[in-house]
PDB file of C-alpha atoms in Angstrom:
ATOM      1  CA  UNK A 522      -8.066 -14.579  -2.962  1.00 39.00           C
ATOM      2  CA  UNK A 523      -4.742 -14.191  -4.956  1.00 45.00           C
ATOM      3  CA  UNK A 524      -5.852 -12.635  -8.712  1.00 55.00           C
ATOM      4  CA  UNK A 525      -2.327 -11.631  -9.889  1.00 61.00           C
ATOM      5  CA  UNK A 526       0.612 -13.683  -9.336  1.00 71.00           C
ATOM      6  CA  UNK A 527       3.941 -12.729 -11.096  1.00 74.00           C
ATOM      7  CA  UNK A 528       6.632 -14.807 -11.878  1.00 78.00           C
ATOM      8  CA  UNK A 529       9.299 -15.191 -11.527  1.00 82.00           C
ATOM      9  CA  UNK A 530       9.756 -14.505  -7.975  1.00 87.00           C
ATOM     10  CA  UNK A 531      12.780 -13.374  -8.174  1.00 92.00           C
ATOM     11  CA  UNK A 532      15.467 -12.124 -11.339  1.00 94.00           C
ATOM     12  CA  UNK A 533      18.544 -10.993 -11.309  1.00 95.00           C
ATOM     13  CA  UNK A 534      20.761  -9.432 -14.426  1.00 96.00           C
ATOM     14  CA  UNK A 535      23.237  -7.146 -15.421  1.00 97.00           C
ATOM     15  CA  UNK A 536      23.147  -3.395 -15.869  1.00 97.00           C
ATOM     16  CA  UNK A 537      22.276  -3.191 -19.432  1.00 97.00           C
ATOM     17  CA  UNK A 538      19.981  -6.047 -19.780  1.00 97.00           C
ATOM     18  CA  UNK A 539      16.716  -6.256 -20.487  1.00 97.00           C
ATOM     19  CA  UNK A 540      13.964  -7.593 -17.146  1.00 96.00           C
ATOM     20  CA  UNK A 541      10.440  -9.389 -18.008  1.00 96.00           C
ATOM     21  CA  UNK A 542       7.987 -10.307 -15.583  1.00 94.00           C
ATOM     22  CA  UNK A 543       5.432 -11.604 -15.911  1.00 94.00           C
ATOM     23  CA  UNK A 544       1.821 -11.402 -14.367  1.00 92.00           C
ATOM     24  CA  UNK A 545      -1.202 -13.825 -14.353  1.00 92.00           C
ATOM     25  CA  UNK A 546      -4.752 -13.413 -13.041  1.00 89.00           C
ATOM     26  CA  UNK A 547      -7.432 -15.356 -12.497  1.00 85.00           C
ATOM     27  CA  UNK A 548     -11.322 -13.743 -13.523  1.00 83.00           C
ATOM     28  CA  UNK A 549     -11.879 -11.369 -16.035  1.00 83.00           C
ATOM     29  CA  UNK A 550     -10.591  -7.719 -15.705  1.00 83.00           C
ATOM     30  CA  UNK A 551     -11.735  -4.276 -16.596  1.00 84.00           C
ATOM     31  CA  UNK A 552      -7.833  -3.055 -16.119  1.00 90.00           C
ATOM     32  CA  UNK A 553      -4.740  -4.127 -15.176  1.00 92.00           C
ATOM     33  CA  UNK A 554      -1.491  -1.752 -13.360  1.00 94.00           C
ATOM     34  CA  UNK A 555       1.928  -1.992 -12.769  1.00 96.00           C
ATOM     35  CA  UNK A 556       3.390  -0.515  -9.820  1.00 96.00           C
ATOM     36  CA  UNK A 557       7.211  -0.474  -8.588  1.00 97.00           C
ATOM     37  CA  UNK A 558       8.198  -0.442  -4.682  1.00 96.00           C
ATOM     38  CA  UNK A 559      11.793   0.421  -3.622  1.00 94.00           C
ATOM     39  CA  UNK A 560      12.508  -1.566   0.176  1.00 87.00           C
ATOM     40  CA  UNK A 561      10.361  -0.738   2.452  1.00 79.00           C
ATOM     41  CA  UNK A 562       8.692   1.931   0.819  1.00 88.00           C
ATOM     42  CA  UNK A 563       5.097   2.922  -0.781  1.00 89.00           C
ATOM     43  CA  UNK A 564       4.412   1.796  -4.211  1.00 94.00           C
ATOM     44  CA  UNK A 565       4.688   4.302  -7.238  1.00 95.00           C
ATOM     45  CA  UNK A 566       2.533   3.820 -10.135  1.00 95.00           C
ATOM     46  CA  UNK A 567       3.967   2.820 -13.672  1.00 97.00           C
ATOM     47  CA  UNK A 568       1.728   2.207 -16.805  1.00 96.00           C
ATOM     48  CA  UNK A 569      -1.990   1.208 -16.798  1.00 94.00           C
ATOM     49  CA  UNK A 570      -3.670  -1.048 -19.396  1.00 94.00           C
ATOM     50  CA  UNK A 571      -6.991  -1.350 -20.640  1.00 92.00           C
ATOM     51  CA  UNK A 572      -8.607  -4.984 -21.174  1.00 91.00           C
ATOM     52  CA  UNK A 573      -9.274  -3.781 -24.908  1.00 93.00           C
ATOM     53  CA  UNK A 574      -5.207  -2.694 -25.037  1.00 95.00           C
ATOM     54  CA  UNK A 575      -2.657  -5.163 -26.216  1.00 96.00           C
ATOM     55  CA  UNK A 576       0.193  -2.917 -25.734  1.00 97.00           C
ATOM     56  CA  UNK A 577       1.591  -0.602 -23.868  1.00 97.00           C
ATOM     57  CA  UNK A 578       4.483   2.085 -23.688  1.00 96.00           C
ATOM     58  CA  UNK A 579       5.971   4.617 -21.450  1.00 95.00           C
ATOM     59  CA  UNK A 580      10.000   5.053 -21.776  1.00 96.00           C
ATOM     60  CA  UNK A 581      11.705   2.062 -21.567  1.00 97.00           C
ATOM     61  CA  UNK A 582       9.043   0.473 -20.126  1.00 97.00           C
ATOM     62  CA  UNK A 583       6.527  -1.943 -22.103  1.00 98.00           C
ATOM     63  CA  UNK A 584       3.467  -4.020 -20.840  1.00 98.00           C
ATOM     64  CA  UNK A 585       1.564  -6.215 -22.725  1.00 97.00           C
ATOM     65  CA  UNK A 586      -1.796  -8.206 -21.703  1.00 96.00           C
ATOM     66  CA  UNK A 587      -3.235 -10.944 -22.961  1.00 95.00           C
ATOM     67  CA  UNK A 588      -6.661 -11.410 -21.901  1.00 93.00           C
ATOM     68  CA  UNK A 589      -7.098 -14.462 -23.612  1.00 93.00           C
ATOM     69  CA  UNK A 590      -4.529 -16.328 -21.189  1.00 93.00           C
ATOM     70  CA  UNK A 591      -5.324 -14.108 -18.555  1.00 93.00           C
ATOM     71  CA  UNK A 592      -1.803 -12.705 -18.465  1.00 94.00           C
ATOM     72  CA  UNK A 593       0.615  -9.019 -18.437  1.00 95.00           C
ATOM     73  CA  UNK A 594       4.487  -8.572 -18.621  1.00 96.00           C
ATOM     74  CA  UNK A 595       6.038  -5.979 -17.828  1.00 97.00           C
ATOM     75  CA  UNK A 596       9.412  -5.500 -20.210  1.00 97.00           C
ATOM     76  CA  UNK A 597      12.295  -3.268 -18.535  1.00 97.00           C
ATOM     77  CA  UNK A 598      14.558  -2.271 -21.323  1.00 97.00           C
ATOM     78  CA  UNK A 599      18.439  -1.497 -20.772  1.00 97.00           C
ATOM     79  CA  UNK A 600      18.021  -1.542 -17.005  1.00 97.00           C
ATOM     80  CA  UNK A 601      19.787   0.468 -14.368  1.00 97.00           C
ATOM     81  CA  UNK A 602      20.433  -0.067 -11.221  1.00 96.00           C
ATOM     82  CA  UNK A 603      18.688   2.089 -10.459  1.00 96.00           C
ATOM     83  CA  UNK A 604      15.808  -0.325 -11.715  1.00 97.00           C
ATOM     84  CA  UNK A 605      16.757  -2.415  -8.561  1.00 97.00           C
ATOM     85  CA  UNK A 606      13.296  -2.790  -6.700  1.00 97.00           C
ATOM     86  CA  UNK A 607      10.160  -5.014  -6.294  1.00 95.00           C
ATOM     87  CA  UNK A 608       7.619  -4.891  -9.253  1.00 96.00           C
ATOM     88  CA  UNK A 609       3.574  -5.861  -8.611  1.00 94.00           C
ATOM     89  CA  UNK A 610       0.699  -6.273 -11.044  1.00 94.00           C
ATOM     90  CA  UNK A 611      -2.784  -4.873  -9.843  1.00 93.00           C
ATOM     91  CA  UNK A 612      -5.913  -5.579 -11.044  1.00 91.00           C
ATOM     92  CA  UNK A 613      -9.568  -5.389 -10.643  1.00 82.00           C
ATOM     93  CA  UNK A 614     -11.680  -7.825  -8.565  1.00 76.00           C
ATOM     94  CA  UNK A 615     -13.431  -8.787 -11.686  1.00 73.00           C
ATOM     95  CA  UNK A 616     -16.988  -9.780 -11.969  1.00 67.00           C
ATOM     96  CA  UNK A 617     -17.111 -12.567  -9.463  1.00 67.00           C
ATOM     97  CA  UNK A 618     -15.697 -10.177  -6.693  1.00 68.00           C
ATOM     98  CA  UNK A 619     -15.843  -6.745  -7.131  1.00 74.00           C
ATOM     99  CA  UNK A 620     -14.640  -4.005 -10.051  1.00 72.00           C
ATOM    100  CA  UNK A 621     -13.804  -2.352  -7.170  1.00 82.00           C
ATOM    101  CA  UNK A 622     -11.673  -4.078  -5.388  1.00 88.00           C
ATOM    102  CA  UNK A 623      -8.140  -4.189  -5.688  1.00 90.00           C
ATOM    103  CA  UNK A 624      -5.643  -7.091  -5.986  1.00 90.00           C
ATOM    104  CA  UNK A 625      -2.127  -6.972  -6.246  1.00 91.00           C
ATOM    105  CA  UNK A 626       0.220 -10.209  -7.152  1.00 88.00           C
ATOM    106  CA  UNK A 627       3.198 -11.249  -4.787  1.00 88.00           C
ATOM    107  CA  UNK A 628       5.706  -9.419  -6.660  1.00 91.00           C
ATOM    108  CA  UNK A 629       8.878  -9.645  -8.146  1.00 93.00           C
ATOM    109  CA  UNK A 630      12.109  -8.816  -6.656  1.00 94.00           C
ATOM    110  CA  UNK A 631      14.351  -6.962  -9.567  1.00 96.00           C
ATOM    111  CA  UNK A 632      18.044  -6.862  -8.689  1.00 97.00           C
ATOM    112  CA  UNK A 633      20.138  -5.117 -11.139  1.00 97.00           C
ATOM    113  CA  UNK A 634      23.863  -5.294 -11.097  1.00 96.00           C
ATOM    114  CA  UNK A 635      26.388  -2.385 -12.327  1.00 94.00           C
TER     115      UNK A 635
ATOM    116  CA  UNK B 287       1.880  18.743  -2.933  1.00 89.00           C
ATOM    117  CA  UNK B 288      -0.128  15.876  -3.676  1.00 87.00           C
ATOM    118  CA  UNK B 289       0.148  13.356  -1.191  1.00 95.00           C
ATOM    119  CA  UNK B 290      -0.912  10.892   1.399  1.00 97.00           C
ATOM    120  CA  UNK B 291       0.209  11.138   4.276  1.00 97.00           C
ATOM    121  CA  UNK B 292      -0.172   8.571   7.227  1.00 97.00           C
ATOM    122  CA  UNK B 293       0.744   8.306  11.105  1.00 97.00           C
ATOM    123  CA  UNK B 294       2.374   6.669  12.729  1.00 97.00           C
ATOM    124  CA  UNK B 295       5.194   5.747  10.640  1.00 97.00           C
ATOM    125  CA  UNK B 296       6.064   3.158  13.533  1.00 97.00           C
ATOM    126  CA  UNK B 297       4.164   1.459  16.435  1.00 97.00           C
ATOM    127  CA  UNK B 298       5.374  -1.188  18.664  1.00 97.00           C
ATOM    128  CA  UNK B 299       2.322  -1.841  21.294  1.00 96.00           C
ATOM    129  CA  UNK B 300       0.886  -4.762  23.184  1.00 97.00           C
ATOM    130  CA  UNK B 301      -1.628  -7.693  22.630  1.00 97.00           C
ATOM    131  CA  UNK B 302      -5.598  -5.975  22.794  1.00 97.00           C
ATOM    132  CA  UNK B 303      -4.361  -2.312  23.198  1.00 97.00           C
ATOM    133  CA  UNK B 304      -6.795  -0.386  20.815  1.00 97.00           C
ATOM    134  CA  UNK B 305      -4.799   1.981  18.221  1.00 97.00           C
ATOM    135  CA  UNK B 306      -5.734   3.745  15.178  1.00 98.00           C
ATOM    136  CA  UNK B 307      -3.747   4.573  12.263  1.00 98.00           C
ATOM    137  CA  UNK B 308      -4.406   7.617  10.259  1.00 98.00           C
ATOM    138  CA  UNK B 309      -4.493   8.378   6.631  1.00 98.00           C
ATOM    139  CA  UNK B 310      -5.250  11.769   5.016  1.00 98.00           C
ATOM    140  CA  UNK B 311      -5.043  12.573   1.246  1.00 98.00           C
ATOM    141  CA  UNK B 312      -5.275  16.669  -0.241  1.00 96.00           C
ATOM    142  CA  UNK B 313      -6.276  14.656  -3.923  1.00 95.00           C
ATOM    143  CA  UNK B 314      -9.761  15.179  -3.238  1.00 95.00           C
ATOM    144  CA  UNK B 315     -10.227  11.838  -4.409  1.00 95.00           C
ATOM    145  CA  UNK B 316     -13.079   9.574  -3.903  1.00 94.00           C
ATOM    146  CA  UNK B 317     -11.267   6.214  -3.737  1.00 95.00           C
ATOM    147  CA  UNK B 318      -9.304   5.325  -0.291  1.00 97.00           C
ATOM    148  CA  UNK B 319      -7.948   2.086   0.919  1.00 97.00           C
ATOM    149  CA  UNK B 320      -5.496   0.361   3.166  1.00 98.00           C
ATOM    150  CA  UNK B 321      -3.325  -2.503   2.678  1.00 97.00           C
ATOM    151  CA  UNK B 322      -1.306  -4.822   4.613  1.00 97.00           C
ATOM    152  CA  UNK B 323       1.945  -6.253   3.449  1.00 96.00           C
ATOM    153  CA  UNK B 324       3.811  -9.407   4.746  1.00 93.00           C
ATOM    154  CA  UNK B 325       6.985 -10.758   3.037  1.00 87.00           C
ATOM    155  CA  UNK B 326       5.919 -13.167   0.138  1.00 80.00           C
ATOM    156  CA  UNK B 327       2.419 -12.145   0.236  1.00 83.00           C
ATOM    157  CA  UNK B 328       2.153  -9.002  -1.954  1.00 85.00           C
ATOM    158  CA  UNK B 329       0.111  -6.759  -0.792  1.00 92.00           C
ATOM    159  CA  UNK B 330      -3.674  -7.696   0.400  1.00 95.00           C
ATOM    160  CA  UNK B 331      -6.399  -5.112   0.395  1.00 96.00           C
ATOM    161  CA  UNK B 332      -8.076  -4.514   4.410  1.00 97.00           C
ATOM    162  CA  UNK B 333     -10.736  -2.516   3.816  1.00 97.00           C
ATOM    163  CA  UNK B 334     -11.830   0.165   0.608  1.00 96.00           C
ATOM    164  CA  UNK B 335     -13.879   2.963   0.708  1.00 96.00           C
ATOM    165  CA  UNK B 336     -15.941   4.577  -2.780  1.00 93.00           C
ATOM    166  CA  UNK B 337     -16.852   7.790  -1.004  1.00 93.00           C
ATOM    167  CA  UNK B 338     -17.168   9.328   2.248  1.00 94.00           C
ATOM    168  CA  UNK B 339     -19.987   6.739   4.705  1.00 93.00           C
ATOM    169  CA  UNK B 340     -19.016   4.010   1.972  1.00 93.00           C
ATOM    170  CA  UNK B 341     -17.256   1.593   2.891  1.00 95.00           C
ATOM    171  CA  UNK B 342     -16.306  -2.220   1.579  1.00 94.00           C
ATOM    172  CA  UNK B 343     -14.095  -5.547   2.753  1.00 94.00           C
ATOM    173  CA  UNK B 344     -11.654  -5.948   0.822  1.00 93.00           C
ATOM    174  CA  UNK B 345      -9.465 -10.036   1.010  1.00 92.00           C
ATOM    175  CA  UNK B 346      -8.159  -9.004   5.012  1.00 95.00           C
ATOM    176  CA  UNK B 347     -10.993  -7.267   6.755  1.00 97.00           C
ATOM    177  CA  UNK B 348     -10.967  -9.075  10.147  1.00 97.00           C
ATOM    178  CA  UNK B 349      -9.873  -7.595  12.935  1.00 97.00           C
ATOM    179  CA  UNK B 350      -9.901  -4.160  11.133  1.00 98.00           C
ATOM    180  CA  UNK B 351     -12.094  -1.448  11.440  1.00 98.00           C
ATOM    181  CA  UNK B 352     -12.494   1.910   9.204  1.00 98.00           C
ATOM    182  CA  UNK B 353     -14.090   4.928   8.754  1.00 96.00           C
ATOM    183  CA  UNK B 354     -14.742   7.681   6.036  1.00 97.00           C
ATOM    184  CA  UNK B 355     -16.646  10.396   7.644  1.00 97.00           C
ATOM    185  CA  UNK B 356     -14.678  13.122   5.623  1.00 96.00           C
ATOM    186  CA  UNK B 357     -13.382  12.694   1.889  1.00 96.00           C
ATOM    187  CA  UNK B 358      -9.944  13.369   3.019  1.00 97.00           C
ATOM    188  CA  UNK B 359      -9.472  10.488   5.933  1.00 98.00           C
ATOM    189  CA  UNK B 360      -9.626   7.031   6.268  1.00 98.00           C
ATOM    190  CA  UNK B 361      -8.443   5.857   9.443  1.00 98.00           C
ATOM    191  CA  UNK B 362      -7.982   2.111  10.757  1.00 98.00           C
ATOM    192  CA  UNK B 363      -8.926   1.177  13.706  1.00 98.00           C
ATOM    193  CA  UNK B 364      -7.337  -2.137  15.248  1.00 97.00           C
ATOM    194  CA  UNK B 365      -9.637  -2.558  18.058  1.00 96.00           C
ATOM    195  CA  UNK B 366      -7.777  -5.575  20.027  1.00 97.00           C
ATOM    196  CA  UNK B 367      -4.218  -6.008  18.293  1.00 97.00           C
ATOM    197  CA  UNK B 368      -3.007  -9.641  17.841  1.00 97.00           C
ATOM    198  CA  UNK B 369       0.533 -10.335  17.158  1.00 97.00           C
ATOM    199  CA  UNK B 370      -0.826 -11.769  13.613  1.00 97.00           C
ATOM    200  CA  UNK B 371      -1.394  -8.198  12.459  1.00 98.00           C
ATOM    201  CA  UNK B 372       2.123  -7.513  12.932  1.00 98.00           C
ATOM    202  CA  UNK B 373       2.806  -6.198   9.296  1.00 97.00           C
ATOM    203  CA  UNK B 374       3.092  -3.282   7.157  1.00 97.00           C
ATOM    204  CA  UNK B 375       0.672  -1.014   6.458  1.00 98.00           C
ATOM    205  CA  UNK B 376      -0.288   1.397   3.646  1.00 98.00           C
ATOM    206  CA  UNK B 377      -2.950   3.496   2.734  1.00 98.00           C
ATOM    207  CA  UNK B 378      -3.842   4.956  -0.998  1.00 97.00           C
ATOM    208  CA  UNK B 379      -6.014   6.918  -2.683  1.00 97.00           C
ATOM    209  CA  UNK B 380      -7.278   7.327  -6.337  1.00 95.00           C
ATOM    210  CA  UNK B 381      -9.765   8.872  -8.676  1.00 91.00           C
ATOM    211  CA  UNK B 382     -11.400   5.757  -8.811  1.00 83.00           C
ATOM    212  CA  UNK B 383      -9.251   2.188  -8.754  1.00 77.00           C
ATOM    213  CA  UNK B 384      -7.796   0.638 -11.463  1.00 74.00           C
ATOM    214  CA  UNK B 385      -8.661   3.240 -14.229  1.00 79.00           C
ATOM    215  CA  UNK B 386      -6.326   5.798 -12.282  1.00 84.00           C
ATOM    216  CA  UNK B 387      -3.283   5.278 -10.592  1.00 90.00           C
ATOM    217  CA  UNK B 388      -3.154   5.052  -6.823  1.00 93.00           C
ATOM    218  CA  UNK B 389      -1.392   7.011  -4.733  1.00 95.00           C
ATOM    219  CA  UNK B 390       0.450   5.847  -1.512  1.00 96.00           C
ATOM    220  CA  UNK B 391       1.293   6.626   1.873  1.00 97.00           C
ATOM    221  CA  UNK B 392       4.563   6.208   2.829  1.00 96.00           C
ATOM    222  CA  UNK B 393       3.634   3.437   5.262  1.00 96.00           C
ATOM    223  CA  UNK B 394       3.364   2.577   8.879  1.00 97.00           C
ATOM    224  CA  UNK B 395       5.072  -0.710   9.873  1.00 97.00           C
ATOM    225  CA  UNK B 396       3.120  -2.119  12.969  1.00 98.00           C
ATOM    226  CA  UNK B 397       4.755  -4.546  15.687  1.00 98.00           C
ATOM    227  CA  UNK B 398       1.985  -5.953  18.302  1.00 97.00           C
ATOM    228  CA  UNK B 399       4.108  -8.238  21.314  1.00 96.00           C
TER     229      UNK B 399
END
C-alpha cells in the first residue's frame, strides 16, 4: 500500500533557486517526516511534523502539512548543489493499518545545477 | 558513535541459497526495521519490530524472515532467494517511529542469479 507519494518525480533548477515537493497520503496520520538520500546511500532524517503542526522550520528548510488535503511540502530555500539528492516523505500507517508502521513515498529526485 | 551498522554491504548468490543479513544498532532503541528499495518504488517496509520477541509485517513481508532476540539486532533471513528480491536493502532504528527520527544502515545491495 503506497501512503505517501511525492510529486513531482523529478525537478531540476539552478543553484540559487528555491525546490518544493510535494507529498500526499492517503489515511489519517499521527506524524509525518522528511528524509533526504544521496545515490545509493542510507537516508538521513530532516524535519518531523506533528498532525496538529501547520508549519515547520529548520534552516533553509520549511515543511508544511495540510491534513485537511492530506498533503506536506517540503520548501528548499537558495539551494546548493550540494542539495542534489533524492527527497522522501514518511508517514505513519494510520488507523486502518498500523501507527506503527512505516511508509515512505517514491521520492523525488532533486538535481541542482551550479 | 551512534550508528547502525549492517553486513554485508554486498551479496551476489544463487536462486534458494539461504543467507542472512545482519543489522546491529548501539541506540538502545526499541524500534528496528528493514526496508527494501527498487528504483521508482521508494522504499517499502519488510518487516518491523516494537521490542525485542516483537515482531510485525510490514507492505513486503514474503519471502522474509526476522528476528529480535536481543534489543540491539535484527537480522533478515532470506530463506530461499528468488531473483525478485534482487534489491537494496536497509535497516533502521528509532526511539519509536514516526515521533523520532530513524536512523539508517548504510545498506546492503543484494543480487540473487
Amino acid at each position: 500500500s503506497q501512503q505517501g507519494e511525492e510529486d513531482p518525480q523529478a525537478l531540476s533548477i539552478q543553484e540559487g533557486e528555491n525546490a518544493t515537493m510535494n507529498c500526499s497520503y492517503k489515511t489519517s496520520i499521527n506524524n509525518l517526516q522528511w528524509y533526504r538520500q544521496n545515490s545509493g546511500r542510507g537516508l538521513v532524517h530532516l524535519i518531523l511534523i506533528r498532525s496538529n503542526e501547520r508549519e515547520k522550520h529548520s534552516g533553509r528548510l520549511r515543511v508544511t502539512l495540510d491534513t485537511s488535503k492530506k498533503s506536506s511540502s517540503l520548501l528548499i530555500t537558495a539551494s546548493r548543489a550540494a542539495d542534489t539528492a533524492s527527497y522522501f516523505c514518511a508517514t505513519d500507517g494510520g488507523a486502518k493499518t498500523s501507527y506503527d508502521k512505516v511508509i515512505f513515498g517514491p521520492g523525488t529526485s532533486l538535481s541542482v545545477i551550479p | 558513535e551512534a550508528q547502525v551498522t549492517q553486513n554485508p554491504r554486498y551479496l551476489i548468490t544463487v536462486t534458494g541459497k539461504k543467507l542472512t543479513v545482519t543489522c546491529s544498532q548501539n541506540m538502545n532503541h526499541e524500534y528496528m526495521s528493514w526496508y527494501r528499495q527498487d528504483p521508482g518504488l521508494g522504499l517499502r517496509q519488510i518487516y518491523y519490530s516494537m521490542n525485542v520477541e516483537v515482531t510485525d509485517k510490514g507492505d513486503v513481508p514474503e519471502g522474509y524472515k526476522v528476528s529480535r532476540k536481543e534489543k540491539r539486532n535484527f537480522p533478515l533471513i532470506l530463506e530461499s532467494p528468488s531473483p525478485n528480491q534482487t534489491s537494496l536493502y536497509f535497516c533502521a532504528s528509532s526511539l519509536r517511529p514516526l515521533y523520532n527520527e530513524q536512523f539508517f544502515g548504510p545498506g546492503t545491495r543484494l543480487t540473487v542469479l
